[in-house]
PDB file of C-alpha atoms in Angstrom:
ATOM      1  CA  UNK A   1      -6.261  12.536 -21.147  1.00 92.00           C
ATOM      2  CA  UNK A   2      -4.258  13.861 -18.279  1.00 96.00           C
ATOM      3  CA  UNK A   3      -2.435  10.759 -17.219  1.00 98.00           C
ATOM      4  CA  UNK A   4      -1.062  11.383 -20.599  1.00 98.00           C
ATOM      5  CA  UNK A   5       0.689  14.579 -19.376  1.00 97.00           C
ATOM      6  CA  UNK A   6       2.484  12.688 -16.347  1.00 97.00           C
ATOM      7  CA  UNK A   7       3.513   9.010 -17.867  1.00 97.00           C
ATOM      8  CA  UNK A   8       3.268   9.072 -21.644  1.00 96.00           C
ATOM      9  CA  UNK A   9       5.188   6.175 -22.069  1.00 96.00           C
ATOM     10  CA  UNK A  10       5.258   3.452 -19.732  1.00 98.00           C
ATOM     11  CA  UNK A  11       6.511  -0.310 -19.171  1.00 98.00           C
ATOM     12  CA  UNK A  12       3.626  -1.971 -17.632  1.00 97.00           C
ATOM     13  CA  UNK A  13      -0.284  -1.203 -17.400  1.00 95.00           C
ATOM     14  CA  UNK A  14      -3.410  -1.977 -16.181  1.00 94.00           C
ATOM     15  CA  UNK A  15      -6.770  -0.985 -17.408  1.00 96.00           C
ATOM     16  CA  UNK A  16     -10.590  -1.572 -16.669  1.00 96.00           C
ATOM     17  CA  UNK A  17     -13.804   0.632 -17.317  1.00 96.00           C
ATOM     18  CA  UNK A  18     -17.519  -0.269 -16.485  1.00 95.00           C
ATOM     19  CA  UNK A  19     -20.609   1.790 -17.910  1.00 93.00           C
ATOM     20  CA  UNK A  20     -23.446   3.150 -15.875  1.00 93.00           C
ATOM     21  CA  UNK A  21     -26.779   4.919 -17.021  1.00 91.00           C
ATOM     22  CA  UNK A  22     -27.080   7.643 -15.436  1.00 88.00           C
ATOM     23  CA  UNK A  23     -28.423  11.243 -16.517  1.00 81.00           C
ATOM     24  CA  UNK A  24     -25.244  13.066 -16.286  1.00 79.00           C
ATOM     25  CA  UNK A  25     -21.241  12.694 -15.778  1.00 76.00           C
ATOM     26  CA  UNK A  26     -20.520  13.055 -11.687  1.00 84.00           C
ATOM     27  CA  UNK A  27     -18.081  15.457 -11.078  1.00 86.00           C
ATOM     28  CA  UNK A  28     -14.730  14.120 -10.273  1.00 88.00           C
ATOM     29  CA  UNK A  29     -15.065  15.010  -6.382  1.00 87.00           C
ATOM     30  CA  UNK A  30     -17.444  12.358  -6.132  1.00 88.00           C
ATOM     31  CA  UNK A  31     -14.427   9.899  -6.148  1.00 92.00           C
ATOM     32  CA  UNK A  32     -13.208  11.216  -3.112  1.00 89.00           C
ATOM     33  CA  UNK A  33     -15.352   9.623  -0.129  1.00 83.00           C
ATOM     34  CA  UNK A  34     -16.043   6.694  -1.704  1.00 92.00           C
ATOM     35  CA  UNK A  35     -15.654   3.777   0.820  1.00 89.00           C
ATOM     36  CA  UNK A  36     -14.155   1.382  -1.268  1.00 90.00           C
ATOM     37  CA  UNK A  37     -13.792  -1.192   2.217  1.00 87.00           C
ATOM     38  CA  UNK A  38     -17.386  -2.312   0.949  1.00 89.00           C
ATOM     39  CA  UNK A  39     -15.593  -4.852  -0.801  1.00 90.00           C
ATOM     40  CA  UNK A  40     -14.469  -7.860   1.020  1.00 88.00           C
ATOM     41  CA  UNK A  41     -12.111  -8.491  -1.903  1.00 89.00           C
ATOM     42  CA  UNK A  42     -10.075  -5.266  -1.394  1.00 86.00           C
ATOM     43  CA  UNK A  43     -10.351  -5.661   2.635  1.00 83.00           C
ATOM     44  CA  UNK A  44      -8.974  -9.019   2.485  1.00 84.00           C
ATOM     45  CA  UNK A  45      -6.413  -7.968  -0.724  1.00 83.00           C
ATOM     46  CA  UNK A  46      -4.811  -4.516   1.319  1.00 78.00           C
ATOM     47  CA  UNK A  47      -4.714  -6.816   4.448  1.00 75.00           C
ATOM     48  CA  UNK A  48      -2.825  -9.594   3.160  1.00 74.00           C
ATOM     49  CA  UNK A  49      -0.318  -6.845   1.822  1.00 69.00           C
ATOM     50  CA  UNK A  50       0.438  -5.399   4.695  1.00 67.00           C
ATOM     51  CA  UNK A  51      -1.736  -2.037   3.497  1.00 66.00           C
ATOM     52  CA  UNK A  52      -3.298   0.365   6.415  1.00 63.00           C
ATOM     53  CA  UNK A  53      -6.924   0.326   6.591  1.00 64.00           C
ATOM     54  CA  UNK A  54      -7.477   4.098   5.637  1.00 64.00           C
ATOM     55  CA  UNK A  55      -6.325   2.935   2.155  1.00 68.00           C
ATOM     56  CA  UNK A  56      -9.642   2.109   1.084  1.00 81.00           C
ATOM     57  CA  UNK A  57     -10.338   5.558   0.155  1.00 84.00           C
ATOM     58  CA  UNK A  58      -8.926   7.761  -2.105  1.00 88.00           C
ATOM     59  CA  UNK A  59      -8.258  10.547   0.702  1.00 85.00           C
ATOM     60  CA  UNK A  60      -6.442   7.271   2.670  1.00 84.00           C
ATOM     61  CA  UNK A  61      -4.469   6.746  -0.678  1.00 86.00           C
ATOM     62  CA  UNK A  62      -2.660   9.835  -0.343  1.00 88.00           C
ATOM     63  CA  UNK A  63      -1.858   9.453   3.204  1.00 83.00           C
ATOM     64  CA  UNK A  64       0.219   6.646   2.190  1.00 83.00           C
ATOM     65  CA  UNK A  65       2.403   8.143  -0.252  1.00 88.00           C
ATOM     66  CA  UNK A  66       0.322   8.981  -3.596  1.00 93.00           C
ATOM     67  CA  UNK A  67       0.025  12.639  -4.857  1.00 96.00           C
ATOM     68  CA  UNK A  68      -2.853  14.190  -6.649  1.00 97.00           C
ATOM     69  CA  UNK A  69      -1.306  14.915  -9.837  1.00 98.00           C
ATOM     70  CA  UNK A  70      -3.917  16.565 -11.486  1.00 97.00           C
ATOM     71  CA  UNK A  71      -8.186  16.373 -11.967  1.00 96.00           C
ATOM     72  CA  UNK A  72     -10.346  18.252 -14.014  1.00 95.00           C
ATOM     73  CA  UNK A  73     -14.039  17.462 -14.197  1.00 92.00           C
ATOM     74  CA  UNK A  74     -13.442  14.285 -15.831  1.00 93.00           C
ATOM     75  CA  UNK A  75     -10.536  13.060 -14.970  1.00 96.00           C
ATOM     76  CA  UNK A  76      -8.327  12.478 -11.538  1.00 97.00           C
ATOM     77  CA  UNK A  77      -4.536  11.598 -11.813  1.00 98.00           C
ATOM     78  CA  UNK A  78      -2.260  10.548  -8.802  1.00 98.00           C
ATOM     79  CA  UNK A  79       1.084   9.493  -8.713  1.00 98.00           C
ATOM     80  CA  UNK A  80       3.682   7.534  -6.925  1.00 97.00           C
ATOM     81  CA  UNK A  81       7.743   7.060  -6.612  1.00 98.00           C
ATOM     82  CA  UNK A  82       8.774   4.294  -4.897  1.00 97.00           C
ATOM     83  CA  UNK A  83      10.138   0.892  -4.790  1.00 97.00           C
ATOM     84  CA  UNK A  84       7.432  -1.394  -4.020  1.00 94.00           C
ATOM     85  CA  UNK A  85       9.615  -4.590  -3.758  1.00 93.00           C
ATOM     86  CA  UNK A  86      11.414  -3.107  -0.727  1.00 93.00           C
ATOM     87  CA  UNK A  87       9.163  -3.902   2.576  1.00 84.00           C
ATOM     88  CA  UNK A  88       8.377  -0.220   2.975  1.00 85.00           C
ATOM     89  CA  UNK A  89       8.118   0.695  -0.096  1.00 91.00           C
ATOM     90  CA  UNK A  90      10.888   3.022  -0.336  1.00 95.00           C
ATOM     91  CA  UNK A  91       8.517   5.986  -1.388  1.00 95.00           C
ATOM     92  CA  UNK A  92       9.892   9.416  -2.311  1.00 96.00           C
ATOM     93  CA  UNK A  93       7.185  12.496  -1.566  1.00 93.00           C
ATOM     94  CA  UNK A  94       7.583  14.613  -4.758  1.00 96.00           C
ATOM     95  CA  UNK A  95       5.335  17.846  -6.022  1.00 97.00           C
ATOM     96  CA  UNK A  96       3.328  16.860  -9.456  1.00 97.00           C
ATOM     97  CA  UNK A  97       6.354  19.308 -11.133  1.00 97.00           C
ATOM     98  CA  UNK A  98       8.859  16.649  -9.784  1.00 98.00           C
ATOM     99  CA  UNK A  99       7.120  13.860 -10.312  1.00 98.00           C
ATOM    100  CA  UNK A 100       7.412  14.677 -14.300  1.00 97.00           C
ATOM    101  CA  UNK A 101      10.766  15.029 -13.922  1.00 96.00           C
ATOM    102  CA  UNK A 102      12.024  12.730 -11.947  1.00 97.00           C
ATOM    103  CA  UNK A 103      14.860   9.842 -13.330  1.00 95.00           C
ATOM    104  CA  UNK A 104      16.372   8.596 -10.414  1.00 98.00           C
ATOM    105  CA  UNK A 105      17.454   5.186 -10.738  1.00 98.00           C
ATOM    106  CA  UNK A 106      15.924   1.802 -10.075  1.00 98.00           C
ATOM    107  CA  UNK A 107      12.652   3.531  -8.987  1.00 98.00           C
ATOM    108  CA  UNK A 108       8.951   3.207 -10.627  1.00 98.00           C
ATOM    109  CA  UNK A 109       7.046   6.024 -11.356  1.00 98.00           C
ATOM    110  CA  UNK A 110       3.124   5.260 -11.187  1.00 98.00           C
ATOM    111  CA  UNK A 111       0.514   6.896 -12.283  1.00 98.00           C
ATOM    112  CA  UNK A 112      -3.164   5.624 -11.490  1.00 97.00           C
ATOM    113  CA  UNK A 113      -6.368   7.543 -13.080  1.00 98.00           C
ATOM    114  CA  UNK A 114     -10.108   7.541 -12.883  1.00 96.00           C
ATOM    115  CA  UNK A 115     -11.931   8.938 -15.631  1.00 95.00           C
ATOM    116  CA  UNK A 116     -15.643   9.406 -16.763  1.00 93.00           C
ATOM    117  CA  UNK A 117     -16.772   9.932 -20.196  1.00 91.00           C
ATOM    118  CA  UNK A 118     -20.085  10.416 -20.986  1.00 85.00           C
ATOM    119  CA  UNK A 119     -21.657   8.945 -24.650  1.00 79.00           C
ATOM    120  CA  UNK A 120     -24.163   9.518 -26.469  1.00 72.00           C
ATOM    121  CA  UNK A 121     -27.042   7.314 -24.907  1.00 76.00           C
ATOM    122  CA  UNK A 122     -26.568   8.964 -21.806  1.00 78.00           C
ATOM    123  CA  UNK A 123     -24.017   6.123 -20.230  1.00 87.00           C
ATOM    124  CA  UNK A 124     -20.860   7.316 -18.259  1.00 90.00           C
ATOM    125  CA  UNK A 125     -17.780   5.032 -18.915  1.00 92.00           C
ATOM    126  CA  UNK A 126     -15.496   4.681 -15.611  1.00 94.00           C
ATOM    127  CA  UNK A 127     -12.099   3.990 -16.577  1.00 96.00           C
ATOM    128  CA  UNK A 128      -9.027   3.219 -14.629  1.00 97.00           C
ATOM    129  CA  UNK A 129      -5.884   3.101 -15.892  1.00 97.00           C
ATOM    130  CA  UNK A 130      -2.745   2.365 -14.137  1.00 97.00           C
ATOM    131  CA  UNK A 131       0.818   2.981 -15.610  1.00 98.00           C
ATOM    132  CA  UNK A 132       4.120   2.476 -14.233  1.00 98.00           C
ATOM    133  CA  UNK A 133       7.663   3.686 -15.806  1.00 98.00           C
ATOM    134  CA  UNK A 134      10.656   2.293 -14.407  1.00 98.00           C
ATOM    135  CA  UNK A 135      13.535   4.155 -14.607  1.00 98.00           C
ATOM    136  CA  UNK A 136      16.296   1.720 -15.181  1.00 98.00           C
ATOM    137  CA  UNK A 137      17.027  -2.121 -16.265  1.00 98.00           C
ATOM    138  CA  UNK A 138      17.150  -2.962 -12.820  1.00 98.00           C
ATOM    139  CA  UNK A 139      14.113  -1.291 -11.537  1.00 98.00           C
ATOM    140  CA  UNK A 140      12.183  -3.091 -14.198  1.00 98.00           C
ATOM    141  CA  UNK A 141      13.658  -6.880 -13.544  1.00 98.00           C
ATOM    142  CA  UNK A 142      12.897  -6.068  -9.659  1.00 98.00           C
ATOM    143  CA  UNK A 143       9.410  -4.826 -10.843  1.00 98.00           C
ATOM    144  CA  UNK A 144       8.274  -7.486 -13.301  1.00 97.00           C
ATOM    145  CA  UNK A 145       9.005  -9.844 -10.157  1.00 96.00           C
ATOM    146  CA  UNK A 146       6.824  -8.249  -8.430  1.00 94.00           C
ATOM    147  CA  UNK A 147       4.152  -7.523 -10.938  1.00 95.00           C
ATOM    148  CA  UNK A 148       4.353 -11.292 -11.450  1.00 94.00           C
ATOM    149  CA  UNK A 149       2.347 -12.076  -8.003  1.00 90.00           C
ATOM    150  CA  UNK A 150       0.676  -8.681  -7.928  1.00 89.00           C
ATOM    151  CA  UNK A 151      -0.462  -7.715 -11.068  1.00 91.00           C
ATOM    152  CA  UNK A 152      -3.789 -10.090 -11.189  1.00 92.00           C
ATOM    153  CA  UNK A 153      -4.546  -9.162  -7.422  1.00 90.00           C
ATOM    154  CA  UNK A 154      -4.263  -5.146  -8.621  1.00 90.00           C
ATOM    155  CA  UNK A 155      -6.794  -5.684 -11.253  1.00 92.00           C
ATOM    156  CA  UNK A 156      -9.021  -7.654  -8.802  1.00 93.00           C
ATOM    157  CA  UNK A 157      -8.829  -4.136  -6.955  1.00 91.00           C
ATOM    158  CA  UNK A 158      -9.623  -2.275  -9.620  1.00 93.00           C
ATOM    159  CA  UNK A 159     -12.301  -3.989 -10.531  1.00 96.00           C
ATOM    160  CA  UNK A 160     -13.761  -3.970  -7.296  1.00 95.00           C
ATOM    161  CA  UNK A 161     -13.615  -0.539  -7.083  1.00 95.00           C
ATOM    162  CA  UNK A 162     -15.440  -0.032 -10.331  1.00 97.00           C
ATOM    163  CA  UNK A 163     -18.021  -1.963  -9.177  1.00 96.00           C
ATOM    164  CA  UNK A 164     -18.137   0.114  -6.465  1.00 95.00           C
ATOM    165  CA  UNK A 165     -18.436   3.318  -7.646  1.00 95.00           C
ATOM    166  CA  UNK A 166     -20.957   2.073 -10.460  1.00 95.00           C
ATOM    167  CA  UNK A 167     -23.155   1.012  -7.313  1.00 94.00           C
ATOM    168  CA  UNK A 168     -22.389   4.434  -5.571  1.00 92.00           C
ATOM    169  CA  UNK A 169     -23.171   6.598  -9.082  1.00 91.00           C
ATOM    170  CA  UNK A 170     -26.822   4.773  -8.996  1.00 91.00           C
ATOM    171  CA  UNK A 171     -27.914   5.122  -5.485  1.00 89.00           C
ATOM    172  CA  UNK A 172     -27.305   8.704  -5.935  1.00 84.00           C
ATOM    173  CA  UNK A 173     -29.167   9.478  -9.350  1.00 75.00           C
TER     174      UNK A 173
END
């Protein structure tokens, strides 16, 4: 997988998938205009964090800090330094090349996919997987604190937005 190519190993993680039948894989694109504010969840989730409206799309992701590491047909990759138990965040813009590289300390690297594998009986399997890396002792004792009251609400999210796009994927085969 791709994520593997920008955070093989990693300290914490998240992961959810969801099948849908459909006749064949969406192209990875299809993530892109997704409105994921169809969820009261996530509206009432981002707003209680503090988290701009245009989040709730992947295009309003990356105005808020994340980077599209990589996609192929199956796969999209974004990433994200920053300190997210400072108040803003403390996030560092970096190219995908820097992003790999980067070992700055008491920062979290984090990188967040969406992937769709297609099996045999013609069902697509949406995966998300989140990873975060932090890049010293301290980073991780600041970030396990804050993983602590945000790690069940992030998976809520994730959910969601499986859900989502599961609902999307059928209205459109």
């Amino acid at each position: 997988m791709l994520i593997d190519m920008y955070l093989d190993e990693w300290d914490f993680t998240k992961k959810n998938d969801i099948e849908v039948r459909i006749p064949t894989p969406p192209m990875i694109q299809f993530l892109y205009d997704i409105d994921y504010g169809k969820s009261r969840m996530i509206k009432v989730l981002f707003s209680l964090r503090g988290l701009p409206k245009r989040m709730v799309s992947l295009r309003g992701i990356f105005d808020t800090g994340f980077i599209l590491l990589e996609e192929d047909r199956t796969e999209i990759v974004i990433g994200l330094v920053a300190q997210p138990w400072k108040f803003n965040g403390n996030i560092i813009k970096l190219s995908p090349e820097q992003f790999m590289v980067f070992r700055d300390q008491d920062f979290v690297k984090i990188a967040w996919n969406f992937n769709f594998e297609m099996n045999r009986e013609r069902f697509v399997k949406i995966s998300t997987e989140t990873r975060i890396y932090c890049t010293s002792r301290k980073a991780k004792r600041y970030f396990s604190f804050y993983w602590f009251f945000i790690g069940f609400f992030s998976g809520v999210i994730r959910k969601e937005m499986l859900k989502i796009i599961k609902e999307e994927l059928l209205k459109s085969s």
